[in-house]
PDB file of C-alpha atoms in Angstrom:
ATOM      1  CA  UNK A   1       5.164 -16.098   6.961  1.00 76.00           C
ATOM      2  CA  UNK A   2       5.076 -12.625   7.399  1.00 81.00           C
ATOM      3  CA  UNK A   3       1.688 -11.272   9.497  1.00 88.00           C
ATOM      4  CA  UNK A   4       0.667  -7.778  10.204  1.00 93.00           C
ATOM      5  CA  UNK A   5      -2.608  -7.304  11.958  1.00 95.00           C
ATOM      6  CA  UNK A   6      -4.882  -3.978  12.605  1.00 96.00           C
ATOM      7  CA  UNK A   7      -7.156  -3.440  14.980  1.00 96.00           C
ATOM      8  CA  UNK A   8     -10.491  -2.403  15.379  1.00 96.00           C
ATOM      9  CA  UNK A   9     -11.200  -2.758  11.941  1.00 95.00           C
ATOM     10  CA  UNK A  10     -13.696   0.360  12.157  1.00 96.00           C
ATOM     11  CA  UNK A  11     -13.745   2.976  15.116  1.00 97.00           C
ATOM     12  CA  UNK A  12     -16.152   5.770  14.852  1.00 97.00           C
ATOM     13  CA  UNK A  13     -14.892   8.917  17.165  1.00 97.00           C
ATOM     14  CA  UNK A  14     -16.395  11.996  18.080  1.00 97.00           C
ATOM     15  CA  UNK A  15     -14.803  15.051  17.379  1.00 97.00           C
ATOM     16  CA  UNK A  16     -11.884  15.845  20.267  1.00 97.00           C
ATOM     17  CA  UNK A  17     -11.979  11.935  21.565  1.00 97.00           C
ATOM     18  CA  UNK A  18      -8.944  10.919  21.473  1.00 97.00           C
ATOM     19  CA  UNK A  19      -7.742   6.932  20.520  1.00 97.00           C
ATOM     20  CA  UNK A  20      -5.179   5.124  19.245  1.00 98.00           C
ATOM     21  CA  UNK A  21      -5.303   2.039  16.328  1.00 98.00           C
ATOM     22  CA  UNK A  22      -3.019  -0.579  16.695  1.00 98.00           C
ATOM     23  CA  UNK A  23      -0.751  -2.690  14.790  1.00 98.00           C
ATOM     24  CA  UNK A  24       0.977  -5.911  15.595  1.00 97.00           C
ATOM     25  CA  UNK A  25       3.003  -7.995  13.278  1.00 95.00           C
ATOM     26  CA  UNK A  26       4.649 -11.094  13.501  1.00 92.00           C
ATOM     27  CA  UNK A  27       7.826 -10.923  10.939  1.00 86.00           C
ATOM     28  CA  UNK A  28      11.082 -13.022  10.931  1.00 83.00           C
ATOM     29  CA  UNK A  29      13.036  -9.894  11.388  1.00 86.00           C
ATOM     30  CA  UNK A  30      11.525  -6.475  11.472  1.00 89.00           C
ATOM     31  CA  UNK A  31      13.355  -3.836   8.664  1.00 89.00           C
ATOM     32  CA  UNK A  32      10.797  -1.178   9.187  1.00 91.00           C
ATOM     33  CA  UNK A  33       7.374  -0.084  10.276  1.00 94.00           C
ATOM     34  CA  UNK A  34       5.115   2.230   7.849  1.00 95.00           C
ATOM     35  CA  UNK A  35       1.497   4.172   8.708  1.00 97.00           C
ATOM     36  CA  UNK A  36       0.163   4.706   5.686  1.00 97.00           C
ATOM     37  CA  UNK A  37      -3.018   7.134   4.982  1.00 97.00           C
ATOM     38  CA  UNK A  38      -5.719   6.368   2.468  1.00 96.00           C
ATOM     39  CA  UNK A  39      -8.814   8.508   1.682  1.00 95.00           C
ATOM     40  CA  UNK A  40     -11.348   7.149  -0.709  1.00 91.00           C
ATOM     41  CA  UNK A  41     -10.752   6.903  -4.326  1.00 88.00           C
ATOM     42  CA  UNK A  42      -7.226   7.711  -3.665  1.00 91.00           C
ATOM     43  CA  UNK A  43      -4.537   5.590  -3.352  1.00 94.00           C
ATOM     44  CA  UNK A  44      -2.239   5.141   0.160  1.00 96.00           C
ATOM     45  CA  UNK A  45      -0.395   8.248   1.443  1.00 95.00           C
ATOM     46  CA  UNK A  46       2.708   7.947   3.571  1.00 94.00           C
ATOM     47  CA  UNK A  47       2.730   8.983   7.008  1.00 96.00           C
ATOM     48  CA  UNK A  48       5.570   7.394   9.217  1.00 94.00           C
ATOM     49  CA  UNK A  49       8.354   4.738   9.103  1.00 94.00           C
ATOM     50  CA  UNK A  50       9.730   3.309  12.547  1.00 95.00           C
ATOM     51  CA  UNK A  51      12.703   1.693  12.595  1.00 92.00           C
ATOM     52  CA  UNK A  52      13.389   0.481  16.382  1.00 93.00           C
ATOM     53  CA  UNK A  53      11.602  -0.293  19.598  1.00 94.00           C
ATOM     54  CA  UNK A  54      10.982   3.131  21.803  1.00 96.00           C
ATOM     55  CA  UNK A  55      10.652   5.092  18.822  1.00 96.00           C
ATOM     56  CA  UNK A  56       8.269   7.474  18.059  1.00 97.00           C
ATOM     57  CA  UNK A  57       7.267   9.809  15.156  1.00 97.00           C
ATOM     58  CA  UNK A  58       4.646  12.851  15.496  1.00 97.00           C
ATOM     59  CA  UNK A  59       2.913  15.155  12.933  1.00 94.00           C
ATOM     60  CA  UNK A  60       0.155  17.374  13.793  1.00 95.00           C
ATOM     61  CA  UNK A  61      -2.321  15.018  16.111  1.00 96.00           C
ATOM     62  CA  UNK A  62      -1.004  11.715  15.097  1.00 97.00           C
ATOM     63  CA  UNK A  63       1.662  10.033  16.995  1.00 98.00           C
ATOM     64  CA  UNK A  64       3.092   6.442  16.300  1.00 98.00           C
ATOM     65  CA  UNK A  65       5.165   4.485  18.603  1.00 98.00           C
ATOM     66  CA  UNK A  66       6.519   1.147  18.180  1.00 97.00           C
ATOM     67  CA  UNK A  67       7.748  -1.994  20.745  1.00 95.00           C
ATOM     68  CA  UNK A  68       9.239  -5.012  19.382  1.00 92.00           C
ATOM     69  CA  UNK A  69       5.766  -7.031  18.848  1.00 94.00           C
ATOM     70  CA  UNK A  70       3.228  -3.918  17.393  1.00 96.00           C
ATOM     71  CA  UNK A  71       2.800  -0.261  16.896  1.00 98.00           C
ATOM     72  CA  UNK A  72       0.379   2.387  17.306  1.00 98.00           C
ATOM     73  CA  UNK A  73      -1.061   5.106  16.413  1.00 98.00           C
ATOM     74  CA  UNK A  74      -2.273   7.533  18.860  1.00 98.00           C
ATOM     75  CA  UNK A  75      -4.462  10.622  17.480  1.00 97.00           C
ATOM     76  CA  UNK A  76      -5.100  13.099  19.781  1.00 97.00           C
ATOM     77  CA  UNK A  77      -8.488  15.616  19.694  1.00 97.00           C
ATOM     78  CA  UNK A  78      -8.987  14.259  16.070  1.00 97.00           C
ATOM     79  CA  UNK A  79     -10.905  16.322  13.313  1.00 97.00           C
ATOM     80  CA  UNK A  80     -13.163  15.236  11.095  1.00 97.00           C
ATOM     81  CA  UNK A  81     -10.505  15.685   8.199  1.00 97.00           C
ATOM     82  CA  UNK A  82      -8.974  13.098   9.914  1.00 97.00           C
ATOM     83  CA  UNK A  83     -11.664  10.172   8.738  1.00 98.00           C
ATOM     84  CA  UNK A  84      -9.843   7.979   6.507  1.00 97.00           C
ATOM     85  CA  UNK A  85      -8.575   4.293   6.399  1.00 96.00           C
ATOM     86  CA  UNK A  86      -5.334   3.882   8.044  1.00 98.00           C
ATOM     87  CA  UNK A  87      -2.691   1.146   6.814  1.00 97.00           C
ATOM     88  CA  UNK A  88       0.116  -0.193   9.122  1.00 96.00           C
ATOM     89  CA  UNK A  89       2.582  -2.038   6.792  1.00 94.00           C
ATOM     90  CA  UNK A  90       6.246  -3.891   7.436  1.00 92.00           C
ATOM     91  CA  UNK A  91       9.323  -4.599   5.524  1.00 88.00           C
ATOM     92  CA  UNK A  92      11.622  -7.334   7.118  1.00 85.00           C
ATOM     93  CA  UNK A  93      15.248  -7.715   6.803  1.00 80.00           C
ATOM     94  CA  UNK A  94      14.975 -10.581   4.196  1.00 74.00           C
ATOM     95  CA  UNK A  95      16.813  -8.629   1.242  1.00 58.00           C
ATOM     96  CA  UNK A  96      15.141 -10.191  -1.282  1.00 58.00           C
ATOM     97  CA  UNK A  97      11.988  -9.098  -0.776  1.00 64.00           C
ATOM     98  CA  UNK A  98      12.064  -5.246  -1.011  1.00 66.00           C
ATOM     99  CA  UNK A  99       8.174  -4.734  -0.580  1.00 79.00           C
ATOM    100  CA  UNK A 100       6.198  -3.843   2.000  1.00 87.00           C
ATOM    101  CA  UNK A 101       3.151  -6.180   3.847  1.00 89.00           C
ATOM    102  CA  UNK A 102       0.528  -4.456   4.645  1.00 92.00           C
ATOM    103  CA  UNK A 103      -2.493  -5.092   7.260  1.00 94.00           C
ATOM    104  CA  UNK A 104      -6.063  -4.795   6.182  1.00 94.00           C
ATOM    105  CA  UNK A 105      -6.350  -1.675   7.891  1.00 95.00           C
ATOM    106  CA  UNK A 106      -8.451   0.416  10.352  1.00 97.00           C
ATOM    107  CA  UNK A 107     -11.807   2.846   8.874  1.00 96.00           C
ATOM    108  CA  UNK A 108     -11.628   5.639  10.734  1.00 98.00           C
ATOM    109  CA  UNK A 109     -14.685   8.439  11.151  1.00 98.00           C
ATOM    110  CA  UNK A 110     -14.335  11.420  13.195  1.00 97.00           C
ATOM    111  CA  UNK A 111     -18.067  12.944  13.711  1.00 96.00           C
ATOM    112  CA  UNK A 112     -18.173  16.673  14.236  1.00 95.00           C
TER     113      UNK A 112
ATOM    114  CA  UNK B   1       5.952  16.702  -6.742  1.00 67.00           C
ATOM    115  CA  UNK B   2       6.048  13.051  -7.158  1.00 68.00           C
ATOM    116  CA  UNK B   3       3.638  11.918  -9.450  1.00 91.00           C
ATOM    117  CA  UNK B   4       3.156   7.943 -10.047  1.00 96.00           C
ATOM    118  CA  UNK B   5       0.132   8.399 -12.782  1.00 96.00           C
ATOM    119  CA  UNK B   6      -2.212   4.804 -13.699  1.00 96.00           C
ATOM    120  CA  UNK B   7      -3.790   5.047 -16.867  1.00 88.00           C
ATOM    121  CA  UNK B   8      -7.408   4.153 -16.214  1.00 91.00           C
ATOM    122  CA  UNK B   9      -9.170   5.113 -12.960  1.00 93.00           C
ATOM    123  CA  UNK B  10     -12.263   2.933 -13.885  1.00 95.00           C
ATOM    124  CA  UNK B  11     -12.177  -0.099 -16.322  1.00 96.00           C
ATOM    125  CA  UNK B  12     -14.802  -3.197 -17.064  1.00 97.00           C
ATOM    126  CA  UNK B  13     -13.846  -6.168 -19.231  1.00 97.00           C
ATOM    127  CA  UNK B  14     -15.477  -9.203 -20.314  1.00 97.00           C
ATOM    128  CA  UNK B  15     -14.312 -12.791 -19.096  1.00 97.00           C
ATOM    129  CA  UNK B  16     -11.389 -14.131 -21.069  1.00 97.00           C
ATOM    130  CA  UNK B  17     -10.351 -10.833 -22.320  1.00 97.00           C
ATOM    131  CA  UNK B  18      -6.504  -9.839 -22.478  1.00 97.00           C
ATOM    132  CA  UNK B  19      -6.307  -6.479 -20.042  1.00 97.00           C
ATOM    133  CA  UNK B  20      -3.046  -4.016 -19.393  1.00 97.00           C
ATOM    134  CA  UNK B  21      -2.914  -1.795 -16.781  1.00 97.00           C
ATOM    135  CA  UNK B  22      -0.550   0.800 -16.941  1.00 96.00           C
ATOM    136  CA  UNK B  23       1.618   2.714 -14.402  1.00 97.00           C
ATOM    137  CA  UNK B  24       4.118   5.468 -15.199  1.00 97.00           C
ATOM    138  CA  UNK B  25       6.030   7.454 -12.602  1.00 96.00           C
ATOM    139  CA  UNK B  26       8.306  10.566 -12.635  1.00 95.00           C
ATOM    140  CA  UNK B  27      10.237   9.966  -9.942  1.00 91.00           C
ATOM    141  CA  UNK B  28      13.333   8.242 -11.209  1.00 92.00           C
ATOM    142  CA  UNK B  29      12.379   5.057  -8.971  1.00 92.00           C
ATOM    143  CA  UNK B  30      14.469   1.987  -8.933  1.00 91.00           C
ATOM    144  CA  UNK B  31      11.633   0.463  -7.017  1.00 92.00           C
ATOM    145  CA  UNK B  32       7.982  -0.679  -8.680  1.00 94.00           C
ATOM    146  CA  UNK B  33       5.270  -2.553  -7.771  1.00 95.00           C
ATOM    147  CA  UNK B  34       1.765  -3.836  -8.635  1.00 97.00           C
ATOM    148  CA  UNK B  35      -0.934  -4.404  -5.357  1.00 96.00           C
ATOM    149  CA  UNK B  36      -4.480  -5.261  -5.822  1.00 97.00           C
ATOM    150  CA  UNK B  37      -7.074  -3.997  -2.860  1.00 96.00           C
ATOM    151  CA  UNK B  38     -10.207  -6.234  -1.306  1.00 93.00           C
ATOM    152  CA  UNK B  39     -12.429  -5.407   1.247  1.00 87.00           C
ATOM    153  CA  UNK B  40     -11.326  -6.947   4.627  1.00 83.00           C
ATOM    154  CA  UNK B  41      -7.899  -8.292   2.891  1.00 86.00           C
ATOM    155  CA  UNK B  42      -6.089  -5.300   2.452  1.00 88.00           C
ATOM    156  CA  UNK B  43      -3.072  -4.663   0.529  1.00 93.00           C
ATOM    157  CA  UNK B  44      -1.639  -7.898  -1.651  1.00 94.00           C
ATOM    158  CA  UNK B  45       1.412  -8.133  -3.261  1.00 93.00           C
ATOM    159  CA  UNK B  46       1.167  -8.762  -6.870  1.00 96.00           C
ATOM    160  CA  UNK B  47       4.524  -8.597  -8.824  1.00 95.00           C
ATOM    161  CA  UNK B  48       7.509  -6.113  -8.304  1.00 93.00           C
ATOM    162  CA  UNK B  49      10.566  -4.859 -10.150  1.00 93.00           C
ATOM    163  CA  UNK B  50      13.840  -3.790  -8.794  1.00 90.00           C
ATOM    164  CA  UNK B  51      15.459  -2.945 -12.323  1.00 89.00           C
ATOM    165  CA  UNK B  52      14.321  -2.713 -16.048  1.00 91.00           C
ATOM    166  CA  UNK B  53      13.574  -6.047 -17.182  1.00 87.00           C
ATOM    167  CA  UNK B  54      13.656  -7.263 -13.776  1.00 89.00           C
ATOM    168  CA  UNK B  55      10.680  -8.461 -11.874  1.00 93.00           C
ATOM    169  CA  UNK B  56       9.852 -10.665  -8.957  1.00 91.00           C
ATOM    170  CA  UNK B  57       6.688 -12.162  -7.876  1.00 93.00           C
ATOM    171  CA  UNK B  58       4.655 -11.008  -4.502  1.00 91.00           C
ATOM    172  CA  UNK B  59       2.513 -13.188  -2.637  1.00 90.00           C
ATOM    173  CA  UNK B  60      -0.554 -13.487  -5.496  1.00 95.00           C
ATOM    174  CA  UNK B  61       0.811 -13.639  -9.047  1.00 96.00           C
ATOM    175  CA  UNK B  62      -1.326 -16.132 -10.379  1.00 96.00           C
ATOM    176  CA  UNK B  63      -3.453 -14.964 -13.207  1.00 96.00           C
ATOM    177  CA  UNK B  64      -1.009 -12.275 -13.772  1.00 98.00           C
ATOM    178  CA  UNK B  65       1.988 -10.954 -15.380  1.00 97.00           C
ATOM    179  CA  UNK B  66       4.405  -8.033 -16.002  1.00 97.00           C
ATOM    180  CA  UNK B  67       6.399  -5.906 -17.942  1.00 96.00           C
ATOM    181  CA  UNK B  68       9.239  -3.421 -17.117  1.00 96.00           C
ATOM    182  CA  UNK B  69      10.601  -2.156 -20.866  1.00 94.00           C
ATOM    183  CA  UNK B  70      11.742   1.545 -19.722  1.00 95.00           C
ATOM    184  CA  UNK B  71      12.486   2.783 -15.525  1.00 95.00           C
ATOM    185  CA  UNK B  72       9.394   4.128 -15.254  1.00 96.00           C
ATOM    186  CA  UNK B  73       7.056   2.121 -16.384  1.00 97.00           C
ATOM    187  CA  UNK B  74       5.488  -0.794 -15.390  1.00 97.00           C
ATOM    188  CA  UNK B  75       2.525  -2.966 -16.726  1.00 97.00           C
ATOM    189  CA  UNK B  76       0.353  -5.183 -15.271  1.00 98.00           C
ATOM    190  CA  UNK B  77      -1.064  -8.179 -17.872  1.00 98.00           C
ATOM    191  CA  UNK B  78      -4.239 -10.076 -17.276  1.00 97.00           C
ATOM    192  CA  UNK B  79      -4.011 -12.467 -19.469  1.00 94.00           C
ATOM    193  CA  UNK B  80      -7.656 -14.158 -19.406  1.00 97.00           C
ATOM    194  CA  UNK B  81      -9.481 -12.009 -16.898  1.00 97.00           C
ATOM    195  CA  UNK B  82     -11.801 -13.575 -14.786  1.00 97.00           C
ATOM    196  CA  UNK B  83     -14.067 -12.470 -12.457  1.00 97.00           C
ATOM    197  CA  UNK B  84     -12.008 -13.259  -9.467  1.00 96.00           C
ATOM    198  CA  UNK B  85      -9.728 -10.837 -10.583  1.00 98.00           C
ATOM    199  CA  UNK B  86     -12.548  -7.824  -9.776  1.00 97.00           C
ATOM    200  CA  UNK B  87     -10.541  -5.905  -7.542  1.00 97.00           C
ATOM    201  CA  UNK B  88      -8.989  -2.215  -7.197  1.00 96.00           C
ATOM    202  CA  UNK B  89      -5.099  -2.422  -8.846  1.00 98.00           C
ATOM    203  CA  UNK B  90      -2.346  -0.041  -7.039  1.00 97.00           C
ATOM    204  CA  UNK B  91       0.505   1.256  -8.323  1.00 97.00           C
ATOM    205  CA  UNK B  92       3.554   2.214  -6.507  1.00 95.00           C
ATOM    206  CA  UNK B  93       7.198   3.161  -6.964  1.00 94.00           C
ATOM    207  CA  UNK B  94       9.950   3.518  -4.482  1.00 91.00           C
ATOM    208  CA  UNK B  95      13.470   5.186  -4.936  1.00 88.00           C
ATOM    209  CA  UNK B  96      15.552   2.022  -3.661  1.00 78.00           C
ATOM    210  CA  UNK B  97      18.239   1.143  -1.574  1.00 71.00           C
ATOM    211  CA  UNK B  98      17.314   1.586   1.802  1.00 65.00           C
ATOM    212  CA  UNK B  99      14.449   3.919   1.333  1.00 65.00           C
ATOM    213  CA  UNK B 100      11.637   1.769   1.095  1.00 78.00           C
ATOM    214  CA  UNK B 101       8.895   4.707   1.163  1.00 87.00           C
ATOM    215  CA  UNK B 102       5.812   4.085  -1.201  1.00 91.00           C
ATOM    216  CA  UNK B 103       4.500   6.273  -3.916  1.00 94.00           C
ATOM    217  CA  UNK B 104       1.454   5.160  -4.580  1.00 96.00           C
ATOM    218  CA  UNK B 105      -0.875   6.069  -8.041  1.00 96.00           C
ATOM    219  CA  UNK B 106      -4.728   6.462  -7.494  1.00 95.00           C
ATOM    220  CA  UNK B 107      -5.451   2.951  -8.540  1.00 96.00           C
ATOM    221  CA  UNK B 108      -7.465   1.505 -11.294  1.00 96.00           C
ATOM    222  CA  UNK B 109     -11.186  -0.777 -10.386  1.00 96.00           C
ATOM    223  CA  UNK B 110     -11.737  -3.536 -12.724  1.00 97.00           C
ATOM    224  CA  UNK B 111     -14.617  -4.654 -13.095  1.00 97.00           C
ATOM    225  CA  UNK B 112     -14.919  -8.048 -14.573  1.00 97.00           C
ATOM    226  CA  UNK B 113     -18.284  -9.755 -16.260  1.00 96.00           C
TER     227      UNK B 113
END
């Protein structure tokens, strides 16, 4: 079965402290790694898909990476706009399942 | 911009009562899907649909069912709510093939009594 685990499940930052959230997942064969963004009363926004170990995607302070057992996200000098819950999520190469499974995510707060 | 629009953003029903949820989306997506949201368990897979007509179920479909008449829309059916079925319902569409990037809507919370 298809696992995909988040950790911490809350992490409280002050503004500028940089930290990253991680992700592992245990899947028969990995497809594709997605960060997902989700602000309250809203649902899930997409941020990156990985594909392979050694990659990495960036946008503005956020940076994921991924090896072949978990990924992370690293946010560098975060702002406060940047409190949200963040959702790590996999599809696998099984072709009849075309859905993603997601973790239970990590509650970000950035305190100015 | 991509739109994936769910009809009700708040909704109570009483136990044993029939409830749809509805989800349309502009997008032209092969791709739909149905997730429910719980504290501490994340995202769950309800039901999915590849095609019109077509549908698959996720890793919870008990309690539930669904409908896929036209591309871009897609129902969700409780057919006797109960109260285990309280929960924040997610929408989301996805172009298909090898793009597997969710859409999501802005969910509906049912509230069940």
């Amino acid at each position: 079965e298809d696992q995909v685990t988040q950790s911490p499940e809350a992490l409280r930052l002050q503004e500028g402290e940089s930290s990253s959230l991680n992700c592992s997942y245990t899947v028969s064969g990995l497809r594709g790694l997605f960060w997902y963004r989700q602000d309250p009363g809203k649902g899930p926004e997409f941020l990156f898909t990985l594909y392979s170990a050694g990659e990495e995607k960036e946008k503005e302070r956020l940076k994921a990476t991924l090896t072949k057992k978990e990924s992370f996200l690293h946010i560098t000098a975060p702002k406060p706009e940047d409190s949200a819950t963040y959702l790590c999520a996999v599809t696998t190469l099984d072709t009849g399942r075309r859905a993603l499974t997601f973790g239970s995510g990590t509650r970000l707060q950035v305190q100015p | 911009d991509v739109k994936v629009t769910q009809s009700s953003r708040y909704l109570v029903k009483r136990t044993g009562e029939k409830v749809f949820l509805e989800c349309v989306q502009d997008m032209d997506h092969e791709n739909m899907f149905w997730y429910r949201q719980d504290p501490g368990l994340g995202l769950r897979l309800i039901y999915f649909s590849y095609d019109v007509k077509m549908k698959e179920k996720g890793d919870i479909p008990e309690g539930y069912s669904v409908s896929r008449e036209k591309k871009e829309r897609f129902s969700l059916i409780l057919e006797s709510a109960s109260t285990n079925q309280t929960s924040m319902y997610l929408c989301a569409s996805s172009p298909g093939g090898t793009n597997e990037k969710l859409f999501f809507g802005s969910g509906t919370q049912l509230s069940v009594l």
